[in-house]
Tab-separated table of C-alpha atoms in Angstrom:
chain	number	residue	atom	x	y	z
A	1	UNK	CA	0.000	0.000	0.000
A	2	UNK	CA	1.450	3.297	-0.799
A	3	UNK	CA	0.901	5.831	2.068
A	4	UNK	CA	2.362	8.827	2.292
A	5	UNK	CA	4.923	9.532	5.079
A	6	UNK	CA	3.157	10.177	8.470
A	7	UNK	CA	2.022	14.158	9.721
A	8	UNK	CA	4.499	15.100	12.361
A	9	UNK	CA	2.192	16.021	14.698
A	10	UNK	CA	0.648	12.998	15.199
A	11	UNK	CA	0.800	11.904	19.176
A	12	UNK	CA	3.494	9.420	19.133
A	13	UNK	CA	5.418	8.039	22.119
A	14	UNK	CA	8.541	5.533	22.675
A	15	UNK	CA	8.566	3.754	26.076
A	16	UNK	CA	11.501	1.511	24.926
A	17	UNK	CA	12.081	-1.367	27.078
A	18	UNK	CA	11.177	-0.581	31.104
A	19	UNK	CA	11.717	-3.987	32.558
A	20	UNK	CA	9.750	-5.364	34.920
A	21	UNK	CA	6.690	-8.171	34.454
A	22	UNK	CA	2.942	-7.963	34.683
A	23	UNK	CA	1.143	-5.044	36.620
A	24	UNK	CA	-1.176	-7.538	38.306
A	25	UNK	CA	-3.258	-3.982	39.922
A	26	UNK	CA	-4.108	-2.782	35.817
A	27	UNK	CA	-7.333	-2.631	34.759
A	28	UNK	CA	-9.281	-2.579	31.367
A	29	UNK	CA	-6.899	-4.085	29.024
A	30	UNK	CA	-3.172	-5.522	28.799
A	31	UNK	CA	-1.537	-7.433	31.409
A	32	UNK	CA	-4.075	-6.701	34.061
A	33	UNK	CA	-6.943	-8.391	32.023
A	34	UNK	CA	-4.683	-11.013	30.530
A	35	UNK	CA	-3.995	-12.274	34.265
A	36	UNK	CA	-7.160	-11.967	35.624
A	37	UNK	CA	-8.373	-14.134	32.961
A	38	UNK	CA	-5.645	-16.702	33.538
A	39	UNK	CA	-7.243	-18.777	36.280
A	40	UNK	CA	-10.049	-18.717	34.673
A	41	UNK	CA	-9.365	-20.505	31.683
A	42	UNK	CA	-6.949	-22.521	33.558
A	43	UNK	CA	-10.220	-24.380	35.899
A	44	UNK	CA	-12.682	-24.579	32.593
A	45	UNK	CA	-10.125	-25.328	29.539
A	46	UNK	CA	-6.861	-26.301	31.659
A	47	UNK	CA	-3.615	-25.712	30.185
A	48	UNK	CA	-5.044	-25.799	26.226
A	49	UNK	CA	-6.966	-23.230	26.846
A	50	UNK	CA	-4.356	-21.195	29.008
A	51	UNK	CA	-2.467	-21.030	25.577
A	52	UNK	CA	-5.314	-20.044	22.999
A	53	UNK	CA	-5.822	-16.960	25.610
A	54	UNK	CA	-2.041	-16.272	24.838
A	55	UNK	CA	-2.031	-17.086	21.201
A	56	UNK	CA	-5.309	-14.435	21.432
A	57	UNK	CA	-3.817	-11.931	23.234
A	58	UNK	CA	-0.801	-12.345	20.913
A	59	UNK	CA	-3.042	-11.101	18.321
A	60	UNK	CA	-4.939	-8.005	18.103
A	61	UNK	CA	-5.603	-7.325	21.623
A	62	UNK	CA	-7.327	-4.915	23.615
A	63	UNK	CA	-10.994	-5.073	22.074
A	64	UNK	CA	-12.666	-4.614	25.667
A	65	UNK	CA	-13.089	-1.045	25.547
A	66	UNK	CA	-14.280	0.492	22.557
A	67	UNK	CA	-17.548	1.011	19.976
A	68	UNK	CA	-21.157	3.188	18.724
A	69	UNK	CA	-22.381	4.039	15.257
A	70	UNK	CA	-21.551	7.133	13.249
A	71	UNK	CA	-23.909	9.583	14.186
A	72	UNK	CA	-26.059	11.707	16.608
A	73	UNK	CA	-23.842	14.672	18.370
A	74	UNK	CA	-23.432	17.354	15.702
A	75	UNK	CA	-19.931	18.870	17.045
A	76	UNK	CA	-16.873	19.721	15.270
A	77	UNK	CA	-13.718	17.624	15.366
A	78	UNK	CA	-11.568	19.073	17.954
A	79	UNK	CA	-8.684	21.247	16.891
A	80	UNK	CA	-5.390	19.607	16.368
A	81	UNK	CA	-2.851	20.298	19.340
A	82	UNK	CA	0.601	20.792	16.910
A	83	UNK	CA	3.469	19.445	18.151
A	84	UNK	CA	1.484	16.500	20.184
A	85	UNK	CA	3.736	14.183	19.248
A	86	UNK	CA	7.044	15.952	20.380
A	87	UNK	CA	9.471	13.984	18.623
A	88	UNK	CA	7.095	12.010	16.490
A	89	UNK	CA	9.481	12.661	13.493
A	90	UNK	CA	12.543	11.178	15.481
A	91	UNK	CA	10.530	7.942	16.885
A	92	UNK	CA	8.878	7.292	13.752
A	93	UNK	CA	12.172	7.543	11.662
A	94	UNK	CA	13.801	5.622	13.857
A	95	UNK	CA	13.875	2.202	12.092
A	96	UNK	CA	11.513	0.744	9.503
A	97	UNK	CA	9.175	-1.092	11.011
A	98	UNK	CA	8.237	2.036	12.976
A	99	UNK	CA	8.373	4.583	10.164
A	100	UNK	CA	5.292	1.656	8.678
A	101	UNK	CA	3.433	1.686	11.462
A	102	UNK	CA	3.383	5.555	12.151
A	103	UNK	CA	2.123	6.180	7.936
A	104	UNK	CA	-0.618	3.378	8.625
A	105	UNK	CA	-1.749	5.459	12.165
A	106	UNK	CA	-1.453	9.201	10.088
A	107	UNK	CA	-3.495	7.932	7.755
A	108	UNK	CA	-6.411	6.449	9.814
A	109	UNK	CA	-6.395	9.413	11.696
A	110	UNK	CA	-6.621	11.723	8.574
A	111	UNK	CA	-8.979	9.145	7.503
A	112	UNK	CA	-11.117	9.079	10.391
A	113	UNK	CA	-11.006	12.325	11.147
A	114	UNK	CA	-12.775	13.664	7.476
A	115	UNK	CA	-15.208	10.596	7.916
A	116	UNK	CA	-16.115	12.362	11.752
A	117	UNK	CA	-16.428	16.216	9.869
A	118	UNK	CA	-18.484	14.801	7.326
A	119	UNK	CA	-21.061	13.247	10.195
A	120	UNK	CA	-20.595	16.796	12.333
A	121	UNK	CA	-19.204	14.555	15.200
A	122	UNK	CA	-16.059	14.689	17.598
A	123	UNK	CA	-13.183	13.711	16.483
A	124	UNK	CA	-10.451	13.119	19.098
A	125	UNK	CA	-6.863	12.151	18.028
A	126	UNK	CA	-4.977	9.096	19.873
A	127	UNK	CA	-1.895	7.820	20.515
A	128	UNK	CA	0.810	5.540	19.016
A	129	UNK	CA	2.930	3.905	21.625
A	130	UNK	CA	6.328	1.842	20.859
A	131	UNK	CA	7.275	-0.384	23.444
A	132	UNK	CA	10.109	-3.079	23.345
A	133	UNK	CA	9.434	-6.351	25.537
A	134	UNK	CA	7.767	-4.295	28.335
A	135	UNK	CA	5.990	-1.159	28.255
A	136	UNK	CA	3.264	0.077	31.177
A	137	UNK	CA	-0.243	1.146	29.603
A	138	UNK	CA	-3.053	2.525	31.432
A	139	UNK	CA	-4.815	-0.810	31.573
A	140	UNK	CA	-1.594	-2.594	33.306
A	141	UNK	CA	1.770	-3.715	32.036
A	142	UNK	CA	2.143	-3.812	27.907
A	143	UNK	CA	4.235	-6.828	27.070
A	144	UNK	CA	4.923	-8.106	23.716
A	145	UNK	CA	3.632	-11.518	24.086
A	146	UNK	CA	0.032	-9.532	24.633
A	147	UNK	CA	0.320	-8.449	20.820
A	148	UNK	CA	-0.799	-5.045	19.716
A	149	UNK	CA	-3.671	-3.865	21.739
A	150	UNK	CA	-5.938	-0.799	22.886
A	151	UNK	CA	-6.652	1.153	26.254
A	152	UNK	CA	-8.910	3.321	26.236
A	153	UNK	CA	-8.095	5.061	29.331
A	154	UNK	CA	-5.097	6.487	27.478
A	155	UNK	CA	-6.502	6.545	24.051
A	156	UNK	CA	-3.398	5.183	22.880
A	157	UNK	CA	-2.271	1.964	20.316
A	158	UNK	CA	0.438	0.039	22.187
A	159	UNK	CA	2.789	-1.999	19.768
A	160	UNK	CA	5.923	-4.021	20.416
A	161	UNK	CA	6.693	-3.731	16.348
A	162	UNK	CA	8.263	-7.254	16.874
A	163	UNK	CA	4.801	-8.414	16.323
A	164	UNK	CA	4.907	-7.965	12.521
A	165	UNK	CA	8.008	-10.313	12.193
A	166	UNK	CA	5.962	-12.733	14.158
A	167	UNK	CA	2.872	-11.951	12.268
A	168	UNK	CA	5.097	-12.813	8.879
A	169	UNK	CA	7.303	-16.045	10.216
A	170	UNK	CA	4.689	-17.567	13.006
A	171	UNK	CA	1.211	-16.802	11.294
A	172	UNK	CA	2.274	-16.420	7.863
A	173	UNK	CA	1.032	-13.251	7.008
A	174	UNK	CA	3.067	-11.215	5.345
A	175	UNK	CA	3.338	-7.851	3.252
A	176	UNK	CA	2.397	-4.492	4.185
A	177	UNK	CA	-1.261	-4.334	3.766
A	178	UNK	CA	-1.130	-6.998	6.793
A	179	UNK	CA	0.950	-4.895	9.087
A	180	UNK	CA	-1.802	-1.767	7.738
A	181	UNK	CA	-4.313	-4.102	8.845
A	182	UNK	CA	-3.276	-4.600	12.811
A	183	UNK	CA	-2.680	-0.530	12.840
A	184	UNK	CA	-6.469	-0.011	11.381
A	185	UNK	CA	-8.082	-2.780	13.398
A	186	UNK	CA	-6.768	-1.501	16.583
A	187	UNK	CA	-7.516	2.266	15.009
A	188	UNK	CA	-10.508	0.998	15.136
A	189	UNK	CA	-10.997	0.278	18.826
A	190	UNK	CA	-10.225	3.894	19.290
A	191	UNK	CA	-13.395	4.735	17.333
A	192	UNK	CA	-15.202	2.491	19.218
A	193	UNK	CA	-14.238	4.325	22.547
A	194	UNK	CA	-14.970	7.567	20.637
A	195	UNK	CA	-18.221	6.364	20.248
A	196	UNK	CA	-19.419	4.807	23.285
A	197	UNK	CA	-19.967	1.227	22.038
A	198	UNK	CA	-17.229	-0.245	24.025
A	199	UNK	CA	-18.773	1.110	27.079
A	200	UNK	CA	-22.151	-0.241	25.882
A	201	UNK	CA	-20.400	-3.786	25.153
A	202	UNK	CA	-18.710	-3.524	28.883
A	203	UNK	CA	-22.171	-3.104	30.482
A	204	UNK	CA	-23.661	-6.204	28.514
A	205	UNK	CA	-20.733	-8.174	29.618
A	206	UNK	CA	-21.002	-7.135	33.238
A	207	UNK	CA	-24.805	-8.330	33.441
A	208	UNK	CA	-24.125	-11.556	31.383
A	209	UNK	CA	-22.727	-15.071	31.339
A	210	UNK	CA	-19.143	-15.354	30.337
A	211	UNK	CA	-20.398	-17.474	27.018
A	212	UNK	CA	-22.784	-13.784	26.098
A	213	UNK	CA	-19.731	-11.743	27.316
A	214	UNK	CA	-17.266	-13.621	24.725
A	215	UNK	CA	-20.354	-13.364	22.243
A	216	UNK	CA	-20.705	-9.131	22.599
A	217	UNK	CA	-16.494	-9.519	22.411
A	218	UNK	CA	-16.412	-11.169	19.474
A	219	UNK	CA	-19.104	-8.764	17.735
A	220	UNK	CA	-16.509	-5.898	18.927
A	221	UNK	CA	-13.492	-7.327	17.179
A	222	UNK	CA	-15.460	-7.865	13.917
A	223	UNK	CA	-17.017	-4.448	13.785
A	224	UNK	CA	-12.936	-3.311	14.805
A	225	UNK	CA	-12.174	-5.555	11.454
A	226	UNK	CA	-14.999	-3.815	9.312
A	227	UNK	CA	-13.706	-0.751	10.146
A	228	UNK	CA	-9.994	-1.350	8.934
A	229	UNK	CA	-11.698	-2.320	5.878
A	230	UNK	CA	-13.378	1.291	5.922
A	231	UNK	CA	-9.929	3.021	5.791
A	232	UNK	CA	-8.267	1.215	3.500
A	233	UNK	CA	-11.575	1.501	1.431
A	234	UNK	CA	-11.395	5.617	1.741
A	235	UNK	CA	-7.526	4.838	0.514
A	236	UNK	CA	-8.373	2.352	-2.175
A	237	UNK	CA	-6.173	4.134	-4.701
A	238	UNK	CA	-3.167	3.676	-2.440
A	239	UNK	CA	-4.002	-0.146	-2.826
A	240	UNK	CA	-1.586	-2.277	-4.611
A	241	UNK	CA	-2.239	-5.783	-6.151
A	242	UNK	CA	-2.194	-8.344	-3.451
A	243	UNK	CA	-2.819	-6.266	-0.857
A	244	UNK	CA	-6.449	-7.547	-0.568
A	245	UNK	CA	-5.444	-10.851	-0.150
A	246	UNK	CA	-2.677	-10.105	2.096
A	247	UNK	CA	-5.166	-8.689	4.148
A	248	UNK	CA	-7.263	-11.696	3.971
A	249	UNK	CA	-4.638	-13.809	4.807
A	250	UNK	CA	-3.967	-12.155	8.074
A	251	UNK	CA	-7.517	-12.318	8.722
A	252	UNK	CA	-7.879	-16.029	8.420
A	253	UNK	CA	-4.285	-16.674	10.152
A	254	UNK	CA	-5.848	-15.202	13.445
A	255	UNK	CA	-9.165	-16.099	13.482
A	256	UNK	CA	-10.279	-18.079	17.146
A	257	UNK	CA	-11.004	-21.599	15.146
A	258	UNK	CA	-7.499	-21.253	13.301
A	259	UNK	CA	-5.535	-20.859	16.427
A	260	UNK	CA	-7.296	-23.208	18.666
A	261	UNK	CA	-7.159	-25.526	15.986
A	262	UNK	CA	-3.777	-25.092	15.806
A	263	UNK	CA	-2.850	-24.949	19.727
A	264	UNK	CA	-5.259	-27.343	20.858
A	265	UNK	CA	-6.467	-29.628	18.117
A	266	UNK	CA	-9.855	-28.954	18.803
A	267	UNK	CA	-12.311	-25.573	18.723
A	268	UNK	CA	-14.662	-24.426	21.026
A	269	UNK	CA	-16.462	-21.598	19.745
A	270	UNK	CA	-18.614	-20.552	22.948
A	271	UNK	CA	-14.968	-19.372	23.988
A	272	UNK	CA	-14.135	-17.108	20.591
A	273	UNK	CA	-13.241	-13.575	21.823
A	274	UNK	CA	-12.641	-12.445	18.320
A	275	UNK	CA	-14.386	-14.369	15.703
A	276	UNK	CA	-13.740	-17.632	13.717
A	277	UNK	CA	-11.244	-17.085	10.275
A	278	UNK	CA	-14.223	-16.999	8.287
A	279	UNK	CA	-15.668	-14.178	9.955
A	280	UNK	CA	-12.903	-11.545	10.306
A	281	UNK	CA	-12.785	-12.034	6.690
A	282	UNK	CA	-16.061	-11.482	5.817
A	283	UNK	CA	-16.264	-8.057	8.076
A	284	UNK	CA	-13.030	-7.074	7.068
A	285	UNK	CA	-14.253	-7.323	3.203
A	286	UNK	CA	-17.181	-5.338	3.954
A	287	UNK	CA	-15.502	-2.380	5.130
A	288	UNK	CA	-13.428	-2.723	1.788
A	289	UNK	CA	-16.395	-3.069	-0.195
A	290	UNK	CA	-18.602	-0.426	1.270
A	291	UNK	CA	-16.151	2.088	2.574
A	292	UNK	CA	-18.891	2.918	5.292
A	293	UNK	CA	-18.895	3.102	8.680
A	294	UNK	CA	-23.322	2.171	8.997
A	295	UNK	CA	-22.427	-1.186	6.992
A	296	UNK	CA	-20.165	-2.179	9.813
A	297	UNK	CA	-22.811	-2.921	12.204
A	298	UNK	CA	-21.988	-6.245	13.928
A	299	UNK	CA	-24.452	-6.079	16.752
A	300	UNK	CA	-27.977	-6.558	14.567
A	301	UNK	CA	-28.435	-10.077	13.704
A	302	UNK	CA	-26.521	-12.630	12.225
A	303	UNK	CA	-22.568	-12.009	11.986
């Protein structure tokens, strides 16, 4: 995918490496929620299952708090604060894989900001944050066996950019559009949050069984998928040939039956969190093919 080189005043931070393990006191996302769902799945699923919540977290993370539909409040996008990224320039030309993943965030959020004007809503910029190994996130400790994730309490992206070697050599996924793909879908989240569906989701949860919580979890990580397909629809002259099915090969490489498949031998879908391989396809295609935020609603009917 072509993109051009990212604004500089996009809100980019580098935590490098800080040490240290999981923040068993975070809350909301990263290591905090991966822990507290650890003995969990240990007593129901035993150690099989113990390692599909890895292999998921390992993958497009962070979906718990995000989502809404394109709509009601009829504000303007909030003014850009220049220079939020102090140093943006330096961190994102710091190596390749960064330099990537900093055009793919500039151009959601140029993306999603015009898409936000154009509905006379809110448009609030996040954050990209680097991390190596260990990083500390509002929601607990970031660590690069969590994959790339969201928090919402720091509207920010956290992203060990390890991940897109393992996303290449482990799942097989390779070529820009796929590494495009984890920055959109976790873009994605943000909009969610901006919204107020990820709120809505974490209320549903809260009052249901942990089968409808992974349900309304699984309908937030496919409307996050849809969404990535919106922005690289609004980009589709940037596309290249085989960037579709790059994308669609990422897609099926992490969807729930895949990897359990894979880990375990065996799938259990009441315990998807993100959707089976045929799913995240189909969602992420109809972002692509619609380029609208209204098609991507994953909480009426059938997904």
């Amino acid at each position: 995918m072509r993109l051009d080189d990212f604004d500089p005043n996009i809100n980019v931070e580098d935590q490098g490496n800080r040490g240290g393990g999981f923040n068993l006191g975070g809350g909301g996302g990263g290591g905090g929620m991966l822990l507290g769902f650890l003995p969990l799945v240990f007593s129901k699923f035993g150690c099989g299952g113990v390692v599909v919540l890895l292999i998921v977290f390992a993958v497009f993370g962070g979906g718990l708090g995000s989502l809404g539909q394109l709509g009601a409040p009829t504000q303007q996008s909030a003014p850009r604060t220049q220079g939020a990224g102090t140093g943006a320039a330096s961190i994102c030309a710091s190596d390749p894989a960064k330099r990537a993943a900093c055009n793919a965030f500039s151009s959601a959020d140029k993306t999603w900001e015009a898409i936000f004007a154009k509905s006379g809503q809110r448009f609030e910029q996040p954050k990209l944050v680097f991390f190596d190994s260990n990083g500390q996130s509002g929601c607990g400790a970031a660590q690069s066996a969590m994959g790339p994730f969201y928090c919402p309490s720091d509207r920010g992206i956290f992203l060990d950019t390890s991940f897109f070697d393992e996303l290449a050599n482990r799942f097989g996924a390779k070529g820009d559009f796929a590494q495009d793909y984890v920055i959109a879908h976790e873009f994605g989240h943000h909009i969610q949050n901006l919204l107020g569906t990820s709120a809505q989701v974490q209320q549903a949860q809260a009052r249901g069984s942990r089968t409808e919580g992974n349900a309304a979890s699984v309908r937030l990580e496919l409307q996050a998928d849809c969404y990535a397909g919106v922005w690289a629809a609004q980009n589709r002259d940037r596309m290249e040939p085989g960037d579709l099915q790059e994308g669609m090969t990422a897609a099926q490489a992490i969807g729930d039956d895949t990897l359990q498949q894979q880990s375990q031998g065996r799938v259990v879908p009441d315990s998807f969190t993100h959707g089976s391989s045929a799913q995240r396809q189909s969602w992420l295609k109809r972002g692509l093919d619609s380029g609208d935020p209204a098609q991507c609603d994953t909480f009426s009917g059938a997904i």
